């Protein structure tokens, strides 16, 4: 009231109705600074419907007044583009109304003392839409947020953040239902873990599976999460070469590897190796009911040797069908004495030879990137399973294999013998050595060609990555690693079959 009287005292002039020397009825009151009011007066006071303009701020109002103040329904327009249409209480937004702010965002709902308070809907400039409870300009209580990217959250809010019980359906397909705190899922996944420990052991040409689960920071299974996309791949260890002691030919081979090496938690770097899924309907896998020959070993099994992934020659079973690098350690404990099941052919060779021939023929002449990788898997209740996995035949001229072969040849060369002391081998002896070196192969050319493309026994690395796109909550989980020890395929030799027949 005092402000109104002050304005009247500072006014230049008044034009309108007068009763008993007081403003009454409709009139217009102009102030010295250019501001004005035009509308109804009652006994000298601004009362009823009218329009008000403030010259200093550029704010205009049209609506109801009481005692000279904005009170009732009206429309206020500000110079910065903000516009409010709704209820006022003695100069403040109070009640139901619609507010368009200076950024182009709109709110429609309840107000209290100029703040969003109660139930209301907010449309943000970035496309997000919120409908739910408000407390003094902050989202609070139950509400639904529909994000511009298609994600939806429904649940409890506090201080403009997800707090309490709620469900998020992310645009990437991830669904999380559970407790939230300060905008983050309380039981959400923080890491990917490969079940079975850090070391898995399998046989050549035997399909295996890898199970993973999402875990919270406390190490508990994130059962409330579904839909995260995981990708599995394999890699092979990259030889550690010292530039000062390594021949230039090997260093040149290292430079020919175009892929950037991937660091692992095992203390060495790896490069990718092809992985595939077993093709269903193939006649190769005769006994489809055979269990997967995969064994998870405990921590006492150890990990890869720091210096070399190779064992001395001759420690593998005959008939392995590979001259590749052996594994560190023995055969899987729970696979000892078990044979890869399958019918034998007339020559007495086991099924693994047929499988090797099939794979080598399948991929012979194809491009290096023609092997399709296993399909990505979505997490269900915090876990996922990759089934029927097989290491694919290596690409042609696979450099990591060539490096291993070259290192083996350099190790075998005598280093402290004078050139004149080297024994001279005859042509026959040289041929005998070649025959001895290739004793693990069959004599025919086809078999040699097959072995050059076969998967070598040795130590590989399994990697499981979070490839959810876009990342959930803007973050991607760190990848999980496990060692994969590949043992030569167990086959039934001809001699062993003869012995068994005689024993009967």
CSV table of C-alpha atoms in Angstrom, one decimal:
chain,number,residue,atom,x,y,z
A,1,UNK,CA,0.0,0.0,0.0
A,2,UNK,CA,2.9,2.3,0.9
A,3,UNK,CA,4.5,1.6,-2.5
A,4,UNK,CA,1.3,2.5,-4.3
A,5,UNK,CA,0.9,5.7,-2.4
A,6,UNK,CA,4.5,6.6,-3.2
A,7,UNK,CA,3.9,5.9,-6.9
A,8,UNK,CA,0.9,8.2,-6.7
A,9,UNK,CA,2.9,11.0,-5.1
A,10,UNK,CA,5.6,10.6,-7.8
A,11,UNK,CA,3.0,10.5,-10.6
A,12,UNK,CA,3.0,13.3,-13.2
A,13,UNK,CA,-0.7,13.2,-13.7
A,14,UNK,CA,-3.9,11.1,-13.6
A,15,UNK,CA,-6.6,11.0,-16.2
A,16,UNK,CA,-9.9,9.3,-15.3
A,17,UNK,CA,-12.9,9.1,-13.1
A,18,UNK,CA,-12.9,11.0,-9.8
A,19,UNK,CA,-15.4,10.8,-7.0
A,20,UNK,CA,-15.1,13.2,-4.0
A,21,UNK,CA,-11.7,14.2,-5.2
A,22,UNK,CA,-10.4,10.6,-5.2
A,23,UNK,CA,-9.6,8.4,-8.2
A,24,UNK,CA,-12.6,6.1,-8.8
A,25,UNK,CA,-13.7,4.1,-11.8
A,26,UNK,CA,-11.5,3.7,-14.9
A,27,UNK,CA,-8.4,5.8,-15.3
A,28,UNK,CA,-4.8,6.1,-16.3
A,29,UNK,CA,-2.0,7.0,-14.0
A,30,UNK,CA,1.4,8.0,-15.4
A,31,UNK,CA,4.7,8.1,-13.4
A,32,UNK,CA,7.7,10.3,-13.9
A,33,UNK,CA,10.0,7.4,-15.1
A,34,UNK,CA,7.5,6.5,-17.9
A,35,UNK,CA,5.8,3.7,-16.1
A,36,UNK,CA,2.0,3.7,-16.0
A,37,UNK,CA,-1.1,1.9,-14.9
A,38,UNK,CA,-4.3,1.9,-16.8
A,39,UNK,CA,-7.4,0.3,-15.4
A,40,UNK,CA,-9.9,0.3,-12.5
A,41,UNK,CA,-9.6,2.4,-9.3
A,42,UNK,CA,-11.7,2.1,-6.2
A,43,UNK,CA,-11.6,4.9,-3.6
A,44,UNK,CA,-8.2,6.0,-4.8
A,45,UNK,CA,-6.7,2.5,-4.9
A,46,UNK,CA,-5.7,0.3,-7.9
A,47,UNK,CA,-8.3,-2.4,-7.7
A,48,UNK,CA,-9.9,-4.7,-10.3
A,49,UNK,CA,-8.7,-5.3,-13.8
A,50,UNK,CA,-6.0,-3.3,-15.4
A,51,UNK,CA,-2.6,-3.1,-17.1
A,52,UNK,CA,0.7,-2.2,-15.7
A,53,UNK,CA,4.0,-1.3,-17.3
A,54,UNK,CA,7.4,-0.8,-15.6
A,55,UNK,CA,9.6,1.4,-17.8
A,56,UNK,CA,12.9,0.5,-16.0
A,57,UNK,CA,12.7,-3.3,-16.5
A,58,UNK,CA,10.4,-3.5,-19.5
A,59,UNK,CA,8.0,-5.8,-17.6
A,60,UNK,CA,4.3,-5.6,-18.5
A,61,UNK,CA,1.3,-7.1,-16.7
A,62,UNK,CA,-2.3,-7.4,-17.7
A,63,UNK,CA,-4.8,-8.9,-15.3
A,64,UNK,CA,-6.3,-8.5,-11.9
A,65,UNK,CA,-5.2,-6.2,-9.1
A,66,UNK,CA,-5.9,-5.9,-5.4
A,67,UNK,CA,-4.7,-3.1,-3.2
A,68,UNK,CA,-2.4,-2.0,-6.0
A,69,UNK,CA,-0.7,-5.4,-6.3
A,70,UNK,CA,-0.9,-8.2,-8.8
A,71,UNK,CA,-3.5,-10.5,-7.4
A,72,UNK,CA,-5.7,-13.0,-9.2
A,73,UNK,CA,-5.3,-14.1,-12.8
A,74,UNK,CA,-3.1,-12.3,-15.2
A,75,UNK,CA,-0.3,-12.4,-17.8
A,76,UNK,CA,3.2,-11.1,-17.1
A,77,UNK,CA,5.7,-10.5,-19.9
A,78,UNK,CA,9.3,-9.7,-19.3
A,79,UNK,CA,11.8,-8.1,-21.6
A,80,UNK,CA,14.0,-11.2,-21.8
A,81,UNK,CA,11.3,-13.2,-23.3
A,82,UNK,CA,9.9,-14.8,-20.2
A,83,UNK,CA,6.1,-15.1,-20.1
A,84,UNK,CA,3.8,-16.3,-17.3
A,85,UNK,CA,0.1,-16.8,-17.5
A,86,UNK,CA,-1.8,-17.9,-14.4
A,87,UNK,CA,-2.6,-17.0,-10.9
A,88,UNK,CA,-0.9,-14.4,-8.7
A,89,UNK,CA,-1.0,-13.8,-5.0
A,90,UNK,CA,0.0,-10.3,-3.9
A,91,UNK,CA,2.6,-9.9,-6.5
A,92,UNK,CA,4.0,-13.4,-6.7
A,93,UNK,CA,3.2,-16.4,-8.9
A,94,UNK,CA,1.0,-18.6,-6.8
A,95,UNK,CA,-1.5,-21.3,-7.8
A,96,UNK,CA,-1.8,-22.8,-11.3
A,97,UNK,CA,-0.1,-21.3,-14.2
A,98,UNK,CA,2.1,-21.7,-17.3
A,99,UNK,CA,5.6,-20.3,-17.5
A,100,UNK,CA,7.7,-19.9,-20.6
A,101,UNK,CA,11.2,-19.1,-19.4
A,102,UNK,CA,13.9,-17.1,-21.3
A,103,UNK,CA,15.5,-20.3,-22.6
A,104,UNK,CA,12.3,-21.4,-24.3
A,105,UNK,CA,11.5,-24.1,-21.7
A,106,UNK,CA,7.9,-24.4,-20.5
A,107,UNK,CA,6.4,-25.4,-17.1
A,108,UNK,CA,2.7,-26.0,-16.6
A,109,UNK,CA,1.5,-26.7,-13.1
A,110,UNK,CA,1.4,-25.5,-9.6
A,111,UNK,CA,3.4,-22.5,-8.2
A,112,UNK,CA,4.0,-21.2,-4.7
A,113,UNK,CA,5.8,-17.9,-3.9
A,114,UNK,CA,7.1,-17.6,-7.4
A,115,UNK,CA,8.5,-21.2,-7.4
A,116,UNK,CA,7.4,-24.4,-9.1
A,117,UNK,CA,5.8,-26.3,-6.2
A,118,UNK,CA,3.3,-29.2,-6.3
A,119,UNK,CA,2.5,-31.2,-9.4
A,120,UNK,CA,3.6,-30.0,-12.8
A,121,UNK,CA,5.0,-30.7,-16.3
A,122,UNK,CA,8.3,-29.4,-17.6
A,123,UNK,CA,9.3,-29.4,-21.2
A,124,UNK,CA,13.1,-28.7,-21.6
A,125,UNK,CA,14.7,-27.2,-24.6
A,126,UNK,CA,16.8,-30.4,-25.3
A,127,UNK,CA,13.6,-32.4,-25.7
A,128,UNK,CA,13.4,-33.9,-22.2
A,129,UNK,CA,10.0,-33.9,-20.5
A,130,UNK,CA,9.3,-34.2,-16.8
A,131,UNK,CA,5.9,-34.8,-15.2
A,132,UNK,CA,5.6,-35.2,-11.4
A,133,UNK,CA,6.2,-33.6,-8.1
A,134,UNK,CA,8.1,-30.3,-7.3
A,135,UNK,CA,9.3,-28.7,-4.1
A,136,UNK,CA,10.4,-25.1,-4.2
A,137,UNK,CA,11.7,-25.3,-7.8
A,138,UNK,CA,13.2,-28.7,-7.6
A,139,UNK,CA,12.0,-32.1,-8.8
A,140,UNK,CA,10.9,-34.1,-5.7
A,141,UNK,CA,8.6,-37.0,-5.0
A,142,UNK,CA,7.3,-39.3,-7.7
A,143,UNK,CA,7.9,-38.3,-11.3
A,144,UNK,CA,8.5,-39.5,-14.8
A,145,UNK,CA,11.3,-38.1,-17.0
A,146,UNK,CA,11.2,-38.8,-20.7
A,147,UNK,CA,14.5,-37.9,-22.2
A,148,UNK,CA,15.0,-36.7,-25.7
A,149,UNK,CA,17.1,-39.7,-26.7
A,150,UNK,CA,14.1,-42.0,-25.8
A,151,UNK,CA,15.2,-43.1,-22.3
A,152,UNK,CA,12.5,-43.1,-19.6
A,153,UNK,CA,12.9,-42.9,-15.8
A,154,UNK,CA,10.0,-43.4,-13.5
A,155,UNK,CA,10.4,-43.3,-9.7
A,156,UNK,CA,11.3,-41.2,-6.8
A,157,UNK,CA,13.2,-37.9,-7.0
A,158,UNK,CA,15.0,-35.6,-4.6
A,159,UNK,CA,16.8,-32.4,-5.3
A,160,UNK,CA,16.4,-32.8,-9.1
A,161,UNK,CA,18.1,-36.3,-9.0
A,162,UNK,CA,16.9,-39.9,-9.0
A,163,UNK,CA,16.6,-40.9,-5.4
A,164,UNK,CA,14.8,-43.9,-4.0
A,165,UNK,CA,13.0,-46.7,-5.9
A,166,UNK,CA,12.9,-46.2,-9.6
A,167,UNK,CA,13.1,-47.8,-13.0
A,168,UNK,CA,15.2,-46.6,-15.9
A,169,UNK,CA,14.6,-47.9,-19.5
A,170,UNK,CA,17.6,-46.6,-21.4
A,171,UNK,CA,17.6,-45.9,-25.1
A,172,UNK,CA,20.4,-48.5,-25.5
A,173,UNK,CA,18.1,-51.3,-24.3
A,174,UNK,CA,19.4,-51.4,-20.7
A,175,UNK,CA,16.7,-51.7,-18.0
A,176,UNK,CA,17.6,-51.1,-14.4
A,177,UNK,CA,15.1,-51.4,-11.6
A,178,UNK,CA,16.1,-50.8,-8.0
A,179,UNK,CA,17.3,-48.1,-5.7
A,180,UNK,CA,18.9,-44.9,-6.8
A,181,UNK,CA,21.0,-42.4,-4.9
A,182,UNK,CA,22.0,-39.0,-6.1
A,183,UNK,CA,21.2,-39.9,-9.7
A,184,UNK,CA,23.1,-43.2,-9.8
A,185,UNK,CA,21.8,-46.8,-9.4
A,186,UNK,CA,22.7,-48.0,-6.0
A,187,UNK,CA,22.9,-51.7,-7.1
A,188,UNK,CA,24.2,-50.9,-10.6
A,189,UNK,CA,27.0,-52.7,-12.3
A,190,UNK,CA,30.5,-51.4,-12.0
A,191,UNK,CA,32.5,-54.2,-13.5
A,192,UNK,CA,32.3,-57.3,-15.8
A,193,UNK,CA,33.5,-60.6,-14.3
A,194,UNK,CA,34.2,-63.8,-16.2
A,195,UNK,CA,33.0,-66.7,-14.1
A,196,UNK,CA,35.4,-69.5,-13.4
A,197,UNK,CA,38.4,-67.5,-12.4
A,198,UNK,CA,41.3,-66.0,-14.4
A,199,UNK,CA,42.2,-69.2,-16.3
A,200,UNK,CA,40.0,-71.4,-18.5
A,201,UNK,CA,41.3,-74.6,-20.1
A,202,UNK,CA,39.9,-76.2,-23.3
A,203,UNK,CA,40.8,-78.7,-26.0
A,204,UNK,CA,41.4,-78.0,-29.6
A,205,UNK,CA,38.3,-78.2,-31.8
A,206,UNK,CA,36.1,-78.5,-28.8
A,207,UNK,CA,33.3,-75.9,-28.4
A,208,UNK,CA,33.3,-74.1,-25.1
A,209,UNK,CA,31.2,-71.5,-23.4
A,210,UNK,CA,32.0,-68.4,-21.4
A,211,UNK,CA,29.7,-67.1,-18.7
A,212,UNK,CA,30.0,-63.6,-17.4
A,213,UNK,CA,28.2,-61.5,-14.8
A,214,UNK,CA,27.9,-57.9,-13.9
A,215,UNK,CA,28.9,-57.0,-10.4
A,216,UNK,CA,28.5,-54.0,-8.1
A,217,UNK,CA,31.3,-52.2,-6.4
A,218,UNK,CA,30.7,-54.5,-3.4
A,219,UNK,CA,31.2,-57.6,-5.6
A,220,UNK,CA,27.6,-58.6,-5.6
A,221,UNK,CA,25.7,-59.7,-8.7
A,222,UNK,CA,23.8,-56.8,-10.3
A,223,UNK,CA,20.5,-58.7,-10.7
A,224,UNK,CA,18.5,-55.5,-11.3
A,225,UNK,CA,20.2,-54.8,-14.6
A,226,UNK,CA,19.1,-56.1,-18.0
A,227,UNK,CA,19.9,-55.4,-21.6
A,228,UNK,CA,23.6,-54.3,-21.4
A,229,UNK,CA,25.4,-55.4,-24.6
A,230,UNK,CA,28.6,-57.4,-24.2
A,231,UNK,CA,31.1,-58.4,-26.9
A,232,UNK,CA,33.5,-61.3,-26.6
A,233,UNK,CA,36.8,-61.7,-28.4
A,234,UNK,CA,40.1,-63.5,-28.2
A,235,UNK,CA,43.7,-62.3,-28.5
A,236,UNK,CA,47.2,-63.8,-28.5
A,237,UNK,CA,50.2,-62.7,-26.6
A,238,UNK,CA,52.6,-60.4,-28.4
A,239,UNK,CA,56.2,-61.4,-27.9
A,240,UNK,CA,58.4,-59.0,-25.9
A,241,UNK,CA,61.3,-58.0,-28.0
A,242,UNK,CA,64.3,-55.9,-27.0
A,243,UNK,CA,65.5,-53.6,-29.8
A,244,UNK,CA,69.1,-53.9,-28.7
A,245,UNK,CA,69.2,-57.8,-28.9
A,246,UNK,CA,66.5,-58.6,-31.4
A,247,UNK,CA,67.4,-59.2,-35.1
A,248,UNK,CA,66.2,-56.5,-37.4
A,249,UNK,CA,64.1,-59.1,-39.3
A,250,UNK,CA,62.0,-59.7,-36.2
A,251,UNK,CA,61.6,-56.0,-35.5
A,252,UNK,CA,60.4,-55.5,-39.0
A,253,UNK,CA,57.8,-58.2,-38.5
A,254,UNK,CA,56.6,-56.4,-35.3
A,255,UNK,CA,56.3,-53.1,-37.3
A,256,UNK,CA,54.1,-54.9,-39.9
A,257,UNK,CA,51.5,-55.5,-37.2
A,258,UNK,CA,49.0,-52.7,-37.9
A,259,UNK,CA,46.9,-53.3,-34.8
A,260,UNK,CA,47.6,-51.4,-31.7
A,261,UNK,CA,48.6,-53.8,-28.9
A,262,UNK,CA,46.1,-54.2,-26.1
A,263,UNK,CA,47.5,-54.1,-22.5
A,264,UNK,CA,46.2,-56.9,-20.2
A,265,UNK,CA,46.3,-57.3,-16.4
A,266,UNK,CA,48.6,-60.3,-16.9
A,267,UNK,CA,51.7,-58.1,-17.5
A,268,UNK,CA,51.8,-58.5,-21.3
A,269,UNK,CA,50.2,-57.1,-24.4
A,270,UNK,CA,48.1,-58.9,-26.9
A,271,UNK,CA,46.8,-58.5,-30.5
A,272,UNK,CA,43.5,-59.9,-31.7
A,273,UNK,CA,42.9,-63.5,-32.8
A,274,UNK,CA,39.7,-64.6,-34.6
A,275,UNK,CA,36.9,-66.2,-32.6
A,276,UNK,CA,33.8,-67.8,-34.0
A,277,UNK,CA,30.6,-69.7,-33.1
A,278,UNK,CA,30.1,-73.3,-33.9
A,279,UNK,CA,27.9,-73.7,-37.0
A,280,UNK,CA,24.8,-75.7,-36.1
A,281,UNK,CA,23.7,-78.5,-38.5
A,282,UNK,CA,27.2,-79.5,-39.3
A,283,UNK,CA,27.9,-83.2,-39.6
A,284,UNK,CA,31.2,-82.8,-38.0
A,285,UNK,CA,29.9,-82.7,-34.5
A,286,UNK,CA,28.3,-86.1,-34.3
A,287,UNK,CA,27.8,-86.4,-30.6
A,288,UNK,CA,25.8,-83.2,-29.9
A,289,UNK,CA,25.0,-84.3,-26.4
A,290,UNK,CA,28.7,-84.4,-25.4
A,291,UNK,CA,29.4,-82.0,-22.6
A,292,UNK,CA,31.6,-78.9,-23.3
A,293,UNK,CA,35.2,-79.8,-22.5
A,294,UNK,CA,36.0,-76.7,-20.6
A,295,UNK,CA,37.5,-76.5,-17.1
A,296,UNK,CA,37.9,-73.5,-14.9
A,297,UNK,CA,41.0,-73.8,-12.8
A,298,UNK,CA,41.5,-72.1,-9.4
A,299,UNK,CA,44.0,-69.4,-8.6
A,300,UNK,CA,46.6,-72.1,-7.7
A,301,UNK,CA,46.9,-73.0,-11.3
A,302,UNK,CA,48.9,-69.9,-11.9
A,303,UNK,CA,49.0,-67.7,-15.0
A,304,UNK,CA,51.2,-67.3,-18.1
A,305,UNK,CA,55.0,-67.5,-17.7
A,306,UNK,CA,56.6,-64.1,-17.8
A,307,UNK,CA,59.3,-65.1,-20.2
A,308,UNK,CA,57.9,-67.5,-22.8
A,309,UNK,CA,54.6,-69.2,-23.5
A,310,UNK,CA,56.3,-72.2,-24.9
A,311,UNK,CA,57.1,-75.6,-23.4
A,312,UNK,CA,60.0,-77.9,-24.5
A,313,UNK,CA,59.2,-79.9,-27.5
A,314,UNK,CA,57.9,-83.4,-27.1
A,315,UNK,CA,55.7,-82.8,-24.1
A,316,UNK,CA,52.5,-83.0,-26.2
A,317,UNK,CA,50.5,-86.1,-27.0
A,318,UNK,CA,51.1,-87.6,-30.4
A,319,UNK,CA,48.4,-86.8,-32.9
A,320,UNK,CA,47.9,-83.2,-31.8
A,321,UNK,CA,48.0,-82.1,-35.4
A,322,UNK,CA,49.9,-78.9,-34.6
A,323,UNK,CA,53.5,-77.6,-34.4
A,324,UNK,CA,52.4,-74.5,-32.5
A,325,UNK,CA,53.5,-73.2,-29.1
A,326,UNK,CA,52.7,-75.5,-26.2
A,327,UNK,CA,50.8,-74.3,-23.1
A,328,UNK,CA,52.3,-73.6,-19.8
A,329,UNK,CA,51.1,-76.3,-17.4
A,330,UNK,CA,49.5,-79.7,-17.9
A,331,UNK,CA,46.2,-80.9,-19.2
A,332,UNK,CA,43.0,-79.9,-17.4
A,333,UNK,CA,42.6,-82.0,-14.2
A,334,UNK,CA,39.0,-82.9,-14.8
A,335,UNK,CA,39.6,-83.8,-18.4
A,336,UNK,CA,42.4,-86.3,-17.8
A,337,UNK,CA,41.5,-89.8,-19.1
A,338,UNK,CA,38.5,-88.5,-21.1
A,339,UNK,CA,38.5,-88.6,-24.8
A,340,UNK,CA,36.8,-86.4,-27.3
A,341,UNK,CA,33.8,-88.4,-28.3
A,342,UNK,CA,33.0,-89.2,-31.9
A,343,UNK,CA,33.0,-92.0,-34.4
A,344,UNK,CA,36.2,-93.2,-36.0
A,345,UNK,CA,36.9,-93.6,-39.7
A,346,UNK,CA,38.3,-96.7,-41.3
A,347,UNK,CA,41.9,-95.6,-40.9
A,348,UNK,CA,41.5,-95.5,-37.2
A,349,UNK,CA,42.0,-91.8,-36.8
A,350,UNK,CA,39.8,-89.8,-34.5
A,351,UNK,CA,37.2,-87.2,-35.2
A,352,UNK,CA,39.5,-84.3,-34.5
A,353,UNK,CA,41.4,-84.9,-37.8
A,354,UNK,CA,38.1,-84.6,-39.7
A,355,UNK,CA,37.3,-81.4,-37.8
A,356,UNK,CA,40.7,-79.9,-38.6
A,357,UNK,CA,40.3,-80.8,-42.3
A,358,UNK,CA,36.8,-79.2,-42.3
A,359,UNK,CA,37.8,-75.9,-40.7
A,360,UNK,CA,40.9,-75.6,-42.9
A,361,UNK,CA,39.0,-76.2,-46.0
A,362,UNK,CA,36.2,-73.9,-44.8
A,363,UNK,CA,38.4,-71.0,-44.5
A,364,UNK,CA,41.0,-71.7,-47.1
A,365,UNK,CA,41.2,-68.9,-49.7
A,366,UNK,CA,38.9,-66.6,-47.8
A,367,UNK,CA,39.7,-63.1,-46.7
A,368,UNK,CA,41.3,-62.6,-43.3
A,369,UNK,CA,38.2,-60.8,-42.0
A,370,UNK,CA,35.7,-63.3,-43.4
A,371,UNK,CA,35.3,-65.2,-40.2
A,372,UNK,CA,32.1,-63.8,-38.5
A,373,UNK,CA,32.7,-63.2,-34.8
A,374,UNK,CA,30.3,-64.5,-32.1
A,375,UNK,CA,27.1,-62.5,-31.7
A,376,UNK,CA,27.0,-59.9,-29.0
A,377,UNK,CA,24.9,-60.9,-25.9
A,378,UNK,CA,22.5,-58.8,-23.8
A,379,UNK,CA,22.6,-59.2,-20.1
A,380,UNK,CA,19.7,-60.8,-18.3
A,381,UNK,CA,19.4,-60.3,-14.6
A,382,UNK,CA,23.0,-59.4,-14.4
A,383,UNK,CA,24.5,-62.2,-16.4
A,384,UNK,CA,25.2,-63.4,-20.0
A,385,UNK,CA,26.5,-66.5,-21.6
A,386,UNK,CA,28.4,-67.0,-24.8
A,387,UNK,CA,27.9,-70.5,-26.2
A,388,UNK,CA,29.5,-72.8,-28.7
A,389,UNK,CA,32.7,-70.8,-29.1
A,390,UNK,CA,35.7,-71.9,-31.1
A,391,UNK,CA,39.0,-70.4,-32.0
A,392,UNK,CA,38.9,-69.8,-35.7
A,393,UNK,CA,41.8,-70.7,-38.0
A,394,UNK,CA,44.3,-67.9,-38.2
A,395,UNK,CA,44.5,-65.6,-41.1
A,396,UNK,CA,47.0,-66.2,-43.8
A,397,UNK,CA,50.5,-65.2,-42.8
A,398,UNK,CA,49.5,-64.6,-39.2
A,399,UNK,CA,52.4,-62.4,-37.9
A,400,UNK,CA,52.2,-63.5,-34.2
A,401,UNK,CA,52.6,-67.1,-35.3
A,402,UNK,CA,55.5,-66.2,-37.6
A,403,UNK,CA,57.2,-64.3,-34.7
A,404,UNK,CA,56.9,-67.4,-32.5
A,405,UNK,CA,58.3,-69.7,-35.2
A,406,UNK,CA,61.2,-67.3,-35.8
A,407,UNK,CA,62.0,-67.0,-32.1
A,408,UNK,CA,62.0,-70.8,-31.8
A,409,UNK,CA,64.5,-71.1,-34.7
A,410,UNK,CA,66.7,-68.4,-33.2
A,411,UNK,CA,66.7,-70.2,-29.8
A,412,UNK,CA,67.7,-73.5,-31.5
A,413,UNK,CA,70.7,-72.0,-33.3
A,414,UNK,CA,74.0,-72.6,-31.5
A,415,UNK,CA,75.5,-69.3,-30.2
A,416,UNK,CA,79.0,-70.3,-29.0
A,417,UNK,CA,80.3,-72.5,-31.7
A,418,UNK,CA,82.8,-71.3,-34.3
A,419,UNK,CA,81.7,-71.4,-37.9
A,420,UNK,CA,84.5,-74.0,-38.7
A,421,UNK,CA,83.3,-76.3,-35.9
A,422,UNK,CA,79.8,-76.7,-37.4
A,423,UNK,CA,79.2,-80.3,-38.5
A,424,UNK,CA,78.6,-80.8,-42.2
A,425,UNK,CA,75.4,-82.7,-42.8
A,426,UNK,CA,74.9,-84.8,-45.8
A,427,UNK,CA,71.9,-84.4,-48.0
A,428,UNK,CA,70.5,-87.6,-46.5
A,429,UNK,CA,70.9,-86.3,-42.9
A,430,UNK,CA,69.3,-83.1,-43.8
A,431,UNK,CA,66.3,-84.9,-45.2
A,432,UNK,CA,66.2,-87.0,-42.0
A,433,UNK,CA,66.1,-83.9,-39.9
A,434,UNK,CA,63.3,-82.4,-42.0
A,435,UNK,CA,61.4,-85.7,-41.6
A,436,UNK,CA,62.0,-85.6,-37.9
A,437,UNK,CA,60.9,-82.0,-37.6
A,438,UNK,CA,57.7,-82.7,-39.4
A,439,UNK,CA,56.9,-85.9,-37.6
A,440,UNK,CA,53.6,-84.4,-36.2
A,441,UNK,CA,52.3,-84.0,-39.7
A,442,UNK,CA,51.0,-86.7,-42.1
A,443,UNK,CA,53.1,-87.4,-45.2
A,444,UNK,CA,50.7,-86.0,-47.7
A,445,UNK,CA,50.7,-82.4,-48.9
A,446,UNK,CA,47.0,-81.8,-48.0
A,447,UNK,CA,47.7,-82.5,-44.4
A,448,UNK,CA,50.6,-80.1,-44.3
A,449,UNK,CA,48.5,-77.4,-45.9
A,450,UNK,CA,45.8,-78.1,-43.2
A,451,UNK,CA,48.2,-77.8,-40.3
A,452,UNK,CA,49.5,-74.4,-41.6
A,453,UNK,CA,46.0,-73.0,-41.0
A,454,UNK,CA,45.1,-74.9,-37.8
A,455,UNK,CA,44.7,-73.3,-34.4
A,456,UNK,CA,47.8,-73.9,-32.4
A,457,UNK,CA,47.7,-75.0,-28.8
A,458,UNK,CA,49.0,-72.3,-26.5
A,459,UNK,CA,47.9,-69.5,-24.3
A,460,UNK,CA,45.3,-67.0,-25.5
A,461,UNK,CA,43.4,-64.3,-23.8
A,462,UNK,CA,39.6,-63.9,-23.6
A,463,UNK,CA,38.2,-60.3,-23.5
A,464,UNK,CA,34.7,-59.3,-22.7
A,465,UNK,CA,33.8,-55.7,-23.5
A,466,UNK,CA,30.8,-53.5,-22.7
A,467,UNK,CA,29.8,-52.2,-26.1
A,468,UNK,CA,26.4,-50.7,-25.1
A,469,UNK,CA,25.7,-47.7,-27.3
A,470,UNK,CA,25.0,-45.1,-26.2
A,471,UNK,CA,26.7,-45.9,-22.9
A,472,UNK,CA,24.4,-46.3,-19.9
A,473,UNK,CA,24.6,-43.2,-17.7
A,474,UNK,CA,27.4,-42.0,-20.0
A,475,UNK,CA,29.9,-44.6,-18.8
A,476,UNK,CA,31.2,-47.9,-20.2
A,477,UNK,CA,32.2,-50.7,-17.9
A,478,UNK,CA,35.9,-51.7,-18.0
A,479,UNK,CA,36.7,-54.9,-20.0
A,480,UNK,CA,37.2,-58.3,-18.3
A,481,UNK,CA,40.1,-60.6,-19.1
A,482,UNK,CA,40.8,-64.3,-18.6
A,483,UNK,CA,43.6,-66.6,-19.9
A,484,UNK,CA,42.5,-69.3,-22.2
A,485,UNK,CA,44.8,-72.4,-22.3
A,486,UNK,CA,44.2,-74.4,-25.5
A,487,UNK,CA,45.4,-78.0,-25.2
A,488,UNK,CA,45.9,-80.4,-28.2
A,489,UNK,CA,42.8,-82.3,-29.2
A,490,UNK,CA,42.6,-85.8,-27.6
A,491,UNK,CA,42.3,-88.4,-30.4
A,492,UNK,CA,42.3,-92.2,-30.5
A,493,UNK,CA,45.4,-93.4,-32.2
A,494,UNK,CA,45.6,-96.6,-34.4
A,495,UNK,CA,48.0,-98.4,-32.0
A,496,UNK,CA,45.8,-97.7,-29.0
A,497,UNK,CA,42.8,-99.2,-30.7
A,498,UNK,CA,44.8,-102.3,-31.6
A,499,UNK,CA,45.9,-102.8,-28.1
A,500,UNK,CA,42.4,-102.4,-26.8
A,501,UNK,CA,41.2,-105.1,-29.3
A,502,UNK,CA,43.9,-107.5,-28.2
A,503,UNK,CA,43.1,-107.0,-24.6
A,504,UNK,CA,39.6,-108.0,-25.2
